[in-house]
Amino acid sequence: MKALLDRARSFKRRVDFESGEYRKLAEGQYPEALFITCSDSRVIPALITGARPGEIFELRNAGNIVPPHGRQGASGEAATIEYALEVLGVQDIVVCGHSHCGAMGALKSGDDLSALPGVDAWLDLARPELAPLLDGACEDPSMPAVAQLNVVNQLEALRSYPVTKPRLDAGRLRLHGWYYEVDTGQVHELDEDGHFRVHAA
Ligand SMILES: [Zn+2]
């Protein structure tokens, strides 16, 4: 933690806050996209996309899960999605899964999560739709198939939100599915035919 703290303490000195770019941030935020991804420390949206401060609005949780609309109780996910669309006017949402995901790994392996009731209950939101892939041994520890299907499922969950549906119907909102490899940096994009592919820059 010490290195992190030292860098935080010297951050203001290391960055040119006198520049117009940072001064302008005080006027408001106008992010281009809502980026929904896992809490995993190896997935850094700004690093992957080259985003500058103010360019992406982030929603992160274990397994980049979008709870189905209408789930009872306060939801940080529902609030963040609503705010991004209604207030910030975001027109693109990325759901980005990743390789070697601990959440996907726990689902795939059927680990006993009784010592982690919070994790277990949270992963229950993703479990039913992943069921076809959760039986059998795991051949590839990076689990692309599970993580990619999970992205597809969470995009589907997003479509169920009242705040997304009219925008999607009117062509004012685009949904993007990504799968990021933490060990290679490769980004795979979900195509309209339902397959994830690497696109040339
Ligand atoms: Zn993860």
Short mmCIF file of C-alpha atoms and ligand atoms in Angstrom, two decimals:
data_model
loop_
_atom_site.label_atom_id
_atom_site.label_comp_id
_atom_site.label_asym_id
_atom_site.label_seq_id
_atom_site.Cartn_x
_atom_site.Cartn_y
_atom_site.Cartn_z
CA MET A 1 0.00 0.00 0.00
CA LYS A 2 2.87 2.36 0.70
CA ALA A 3 3.82 2.73 -2.96
CA LEU A 4 0.19 3.48 -3.84
CA LEU A 5 -0.02 6.06 -1.08
CA ASP A 6 3.24 7.72 -2.10
CA ARG A 7 2.10 7.98 -5.68
CA ALA A 8 -1.26 9.42 -4.58
CA ARG A 9 0.51 12.03 -2.48
CA SER A 10 2.68 13.08 -5.40
CA PHE A 11 -0.03 12.80 -8.04
CA LYS A 12 -0.75 16.50 -8.19
CA ARG A 13 2.94 17.20 -8.78
CA ARG A 14 3.27 14.52 -11.46
CA VAL A 15 0.31 15.71 -13.52
CA ASP A 16 -0.10 19.10 -15.09
CA PHE A 17 -3.26 20.26 -13.38
CA GLU A 18 -2.69 23.75 -14.67
CA SER A 19 -3.41 22.53 -18.16
CA GLY A 20 -6.70 23.42 -19.77
CA GLU A 21 -7.68 19.76 -19.92
CA TYR A 22 -7.91 19.35 -16.18
CA ARG A 23 -9.37 22.78 -15.50
CA LYS A 24 -12.17 21.97 -17.89
CA LEU A 25 -13.15 18.89 -15.86
CA ALA A 26 -14.60 21.20 -13.21
CA GLU A 27 -17.26 22.28 -15.69
CA GLY A 28 -18.80 18.83 -15.92
CA GLN A 29 -18.41 15.38 -17.38
CA TYR A 30 -19.40 14.34 -20.88
CA PRO A 31 -18.30 10.71 -21.12
CA GLU A 32 -18.55 8.98 -24.46
CA ALA A 33 -19.43 5.58 -23.03
CA LEU A 34 -20.58 3.65 -20.01
CA PHE A 35 -18.01 0.92 -19.47
CA ILE A 36 -19.25 -2.07 -17.47
CA THR A 37 -16.53 -4.46 -16.44
CA CYS A 38 -15.22 -6.67 -13.69
CA SER A 39 -13.59 -5.32 -10.53
CA ASP A 40 -10.50 -7.32 -11.45
CA SER A 41 -7.35 -5.27 -10.92
CA ARG A 42 -5.88 -6.42 -14.23
CA VAL A 43 -8.63 -4.81 -16.28
CA ILE A 44 -8.01 -1.07 -16.60
CA PRO A 45 -10.56 0.54 -18.95
CA ALA A 46 -8.58 3.76 -19.39
CA LEU A 47 -5.44 1.80 -20.18
CA ILE A 48 -7.20 -0.38 -22.75
CA THR A 49 -9.07 2.44 -24.47
CA GLY A 50 -6.60 5.24 -23.93
CA ALA A 51 -9.41 7.23 -22.34
CA ARG A 52 -8.59 10.57 -20.76
CA PRO A 53 -10.31 11.78 -17.57
CA GLY A 54 -13.95 12.47 -18.35
CA GLU A 55 -14.20 10.14 -21.32
CA ILE A 56 -15.63 6.96 -19.81
CA PHE A 57 -18.15 6.39 -17.03
CA GLU A 58 -17.40 3.13 -15.22
CA LEU A 59 -19.51 0.48 -13.55
CA ARG A 60 -17.51 -2.33 -12.00
CA ASN A 61 -18.41 -5.38 -9.97
CA ALA A 62 -17.40 -9.02 -9.63
CA GLY A 63 -18.05 -10.67 -12.99
CA ASN A 64 -19.36 -7.54 -14.79
CA ILE A 65 -22.90 -8.54 -13.97
CA VAL A 66 -25.97 -6.46 -14.82
CA PRO A 67 -28.75 -7.51 -12.42
CA PRO A 68 -32.04 -8.13 -14.17
CA HIS A 69 -34.31 -5.13 -14.12
CA GLY A 70 -36.85 -5.10 -11.32
CA ARG A 71 -34.71 -6.87 -8.77
CA GLN A 72 -35.75 -5.70 -5.34
CA GLY A 73 -33.77 -3.24 -3.29
CA ALA A 74 -31.33 -0.48 -4.08
CA SER A 75 -28.93 -1.33 -6.86
CA GLY A 76 -25.72 0.49 -7.62
CA GLU A 77 -25.85 -1.03 -11.07
CA ALA A 78 -29.36 0.22 -11.85
CA ALA A 79 -28.53 3.67 -10.50
CA THR A 80 -25.33 3.93 -12.51
CA ILE A 81 -26.97 2.81 -15.75
CA GLU A 82 -29.88 5.18 -15.22
CA TYR A 83 -27.61 8.13 -14.47
CA ALA A 84 -25.35 7.42 -17.43
CA LEU A 85 -28.25 7.43 -19.86
CA GLU A 86 -30.71 9.91 -18.38
CA VAL A 87 -28.31 12.52 -17.06
CA LEU A 88 -25.07 12.11 -18.95
CA GLY A 89 -26.69 11.20 -22.25
CA VAL A 90 -24.32 8.32 -22.92
CA GLN A 91 -25.10 6.62 -26.22
CA ASP A 92 -22.72 3.66 -26.04
CA ILE A 93 -22.45 0.95 -23.40
CA VAL A 94 -19.60 -1.54 -23.34
CA VAL A 95 -19.86 -4.73 -21.33
CA CYS A 96 -16.33 -6.06 -21.08
CA GLY A 97 -15.59 -9.51 -19.72
CA HIS A 98 -12.08 -10.80 -19.40
CA SER A 99 -9.87 -13.85 -19.37
CA HIS A 100 -8.81 -15.57 -16.15
CA CYS A 101 -11.82 -14.06 -14.32
CA GLY A 102 -12.13 -15.26 -10.73
CA ALA A 103 -15.91 -14.87 -10.79
CA MET A 104 -16.25 -16.91 -13.97
CA GLY A 105 -13.80 -19.44 -12.55
CA ALA A 106 -15.88 -19.88 -9.40
CA LEU A 107 -18.99 -20.43 -11.51
CA LYS A 108 -17.28 -22.83 -13.85
CA SER A 109 -15.67 -24.93 -11.17
CA GLY A 110 -18.75 -25.01 -8.97
CA ASP A 111 -16.61 -24.01 -6.00
CA ASP A 112 -18.15 -24.24 -2.56
CA LEU A 113 -18.82 -20.58 -1.82
CA SER A 114 -20.49 -21.09 1.57
CA ALA A 115 -17.68 -19.08 3.19
CA LEU A 116 -18.40 -16.25 0.75
CA PRO A 117 -22.18 -15.81 0.96
CA GLY A 118 -22.07 -12.36 -0.59
CA VAL A 119 -20.13 -13.62 -3.61
CA ASP A 120 -22.35 -16.67 -3.88
CA ALA A 121 -25.56 -14.62 -3.88
CA TRP A 122 -24.11 -12.17 -6.39
CA LEU A 123 -22.94 -14.89 -8.79
CA ASP A 124 -26.40 -16.44 -8.61
CA LEU A 125 -27.46 -13.60 -10.88
CA ALA A 126 -25.24 -14.93 -13.65
CA ARG A 127 -25.43 -18.64 -12.91
CA PRO A 128 -28.70 -19.77 -14.59
CA GLU A 129 -27.88 -18.40 -18.05
CA LEU A 130 -24.37 -19.86 -17.91
CA ALA A 131 -25.62 -23.30 -16.91
CA PRO A 132 -24.97 -24.92 -20.33
CA LEU A 133 -21.25 -24.21 -19.90
CA LEU A 134 -20.89 -24.95 -16.22
CA ASP A 135 -20.86 -28.72 -16.42
CA GLY A 136 -17.69 -30.61 -17.09
CA ALA A 137 -14.00 -30.04 -16.65
CA CYS A 138 -12.36 -26.76 -17.46
CA GLU A 139 -9.86 -27.27 -20.27
CA ASP A 140 -8.78 -23.66 -20.63
CA PRO A 141 -8.01 -21.76 -17.43
CA SER A 142 -8.72 -18.46 -19.17
CA MET A 143 -12.32 -19.65 -19.74
CA PRO A 144 -13.13 -17.57 -22.82
CA ALA A 145 -16.38 -19.38 -23.53
CA VAL A 146 -17.83 -18.76 -20.07
CA ALA A 147 -16.72 -15.13 -19.91
CA GLN A 148 -17.97 -14.43 -23.45
CA LEU A 149 -21.36 -16.02 -22.88
CA ASN A 150 -21.62 -14.02 -19.69
CA VAL A 151 -21.05 -10.81 -21.67
CA VAL A 152 -23.83 -11.79 -24.08
CA ASN A 153 -26.13 -12.51 -21.13
CA GLN A 154 -25.40 -9.20 -19.43
CA LEU A 155 -26.08 -7.31 -22.66
CA GLU A 156 -29.43 -9.10 -22.72
CA ALA A 157 -30.08 -8.03 -19.13
CA LEU A 158 -29.29 -4.45 -20.10
CA ARG A 159 -31.91 -4.55 -22.82
CA SER A 160 -34.56 -5.25 -20.17
CA TYR A 161 -34.06 -1.87 -18.47
CA PRO A 162 -36.79 0.69 -19.15
CA VAL A 163 -34.09 3.29 -19.61
CA THR A 164 -32.37 1.35 -22.42
CA LYS A 165 -35.26 -0.08 -24.43
CA PRO A 166 -36.69 3.11 -25.97
CA ARG A 167 -33.20 4.35 -26.77
CA LEU A 168 -32.28 1.08 -28.44
CA ASP A 169 -35.52 1.10 -30.42
CA ALA A 170 -34.84 4.65 -31.55
CA GLY A 171 -31.25 3.89 -32.49
CA ARG A 172 -29.93 6.31 -29.89
CA LEU A 173 -28.05 3.68 -27.89
CA ARG A 174 -25.54 1.08 -28.98
CA LEU A 175 -24.46 -1.92 -26.94
CA HIS A 176 -20.99 -3.40 -27.32
CA GLY A 177 -19.70 -6.74 -26.02
CA TRP A 178 -15.97 -7.05 -25.43
CA TYR A 179 -13.74 -9.79 -24.13
CA TYR A 180 -10.30 -8.72 -22.95
CA GLU A 181 -7.31 -11.03 -22.51
CA VAL A 182 -5.37 -9.90 -19.47
CA ASP A 183 -2.21 -11.71 -20.52
CA THR A 184 -2.07 -10.55 -24.15
CA GLY A 185 -3.98 -7.27 -24.18
CA GLN A 186 -6.14 -8.54 -27.04
CA VAL A 187 -9.66 -7.13 -27.24
CA HIS A 188 -12.30 -9.34 -28.89
CA GLU A 189 -15.49 -7.64 -30.05
CA LEU A 190 -18.91 -9.25 -30.26
CA ASP A 191 -20.11 -9.16 -33.85
CA GLU A 192 -23.71 -9.10 -34.98
CA ASP A 193 -23.55 -12.83 -35.73
CA GLY A 194 -22.94 -13.52 -32.05
CA HIS A 195 -19.23 -14.37 -32.34
CA PHE A 196 -16.35 -12.57 -30.66
CA ARG A 197 -13.63 -11.51 -33.08
CA VAL A 198 -10.44 -9.52 -33.10
CA HIS A 199 -10.73 -6.50 -35.36
CA ALA A 200 -7.76 -4.75 -36.88
CA ALA A 201 -7.05 -1.29 -35.54
ZN ZN B 1 -13.31 -10.87 -13.41
#
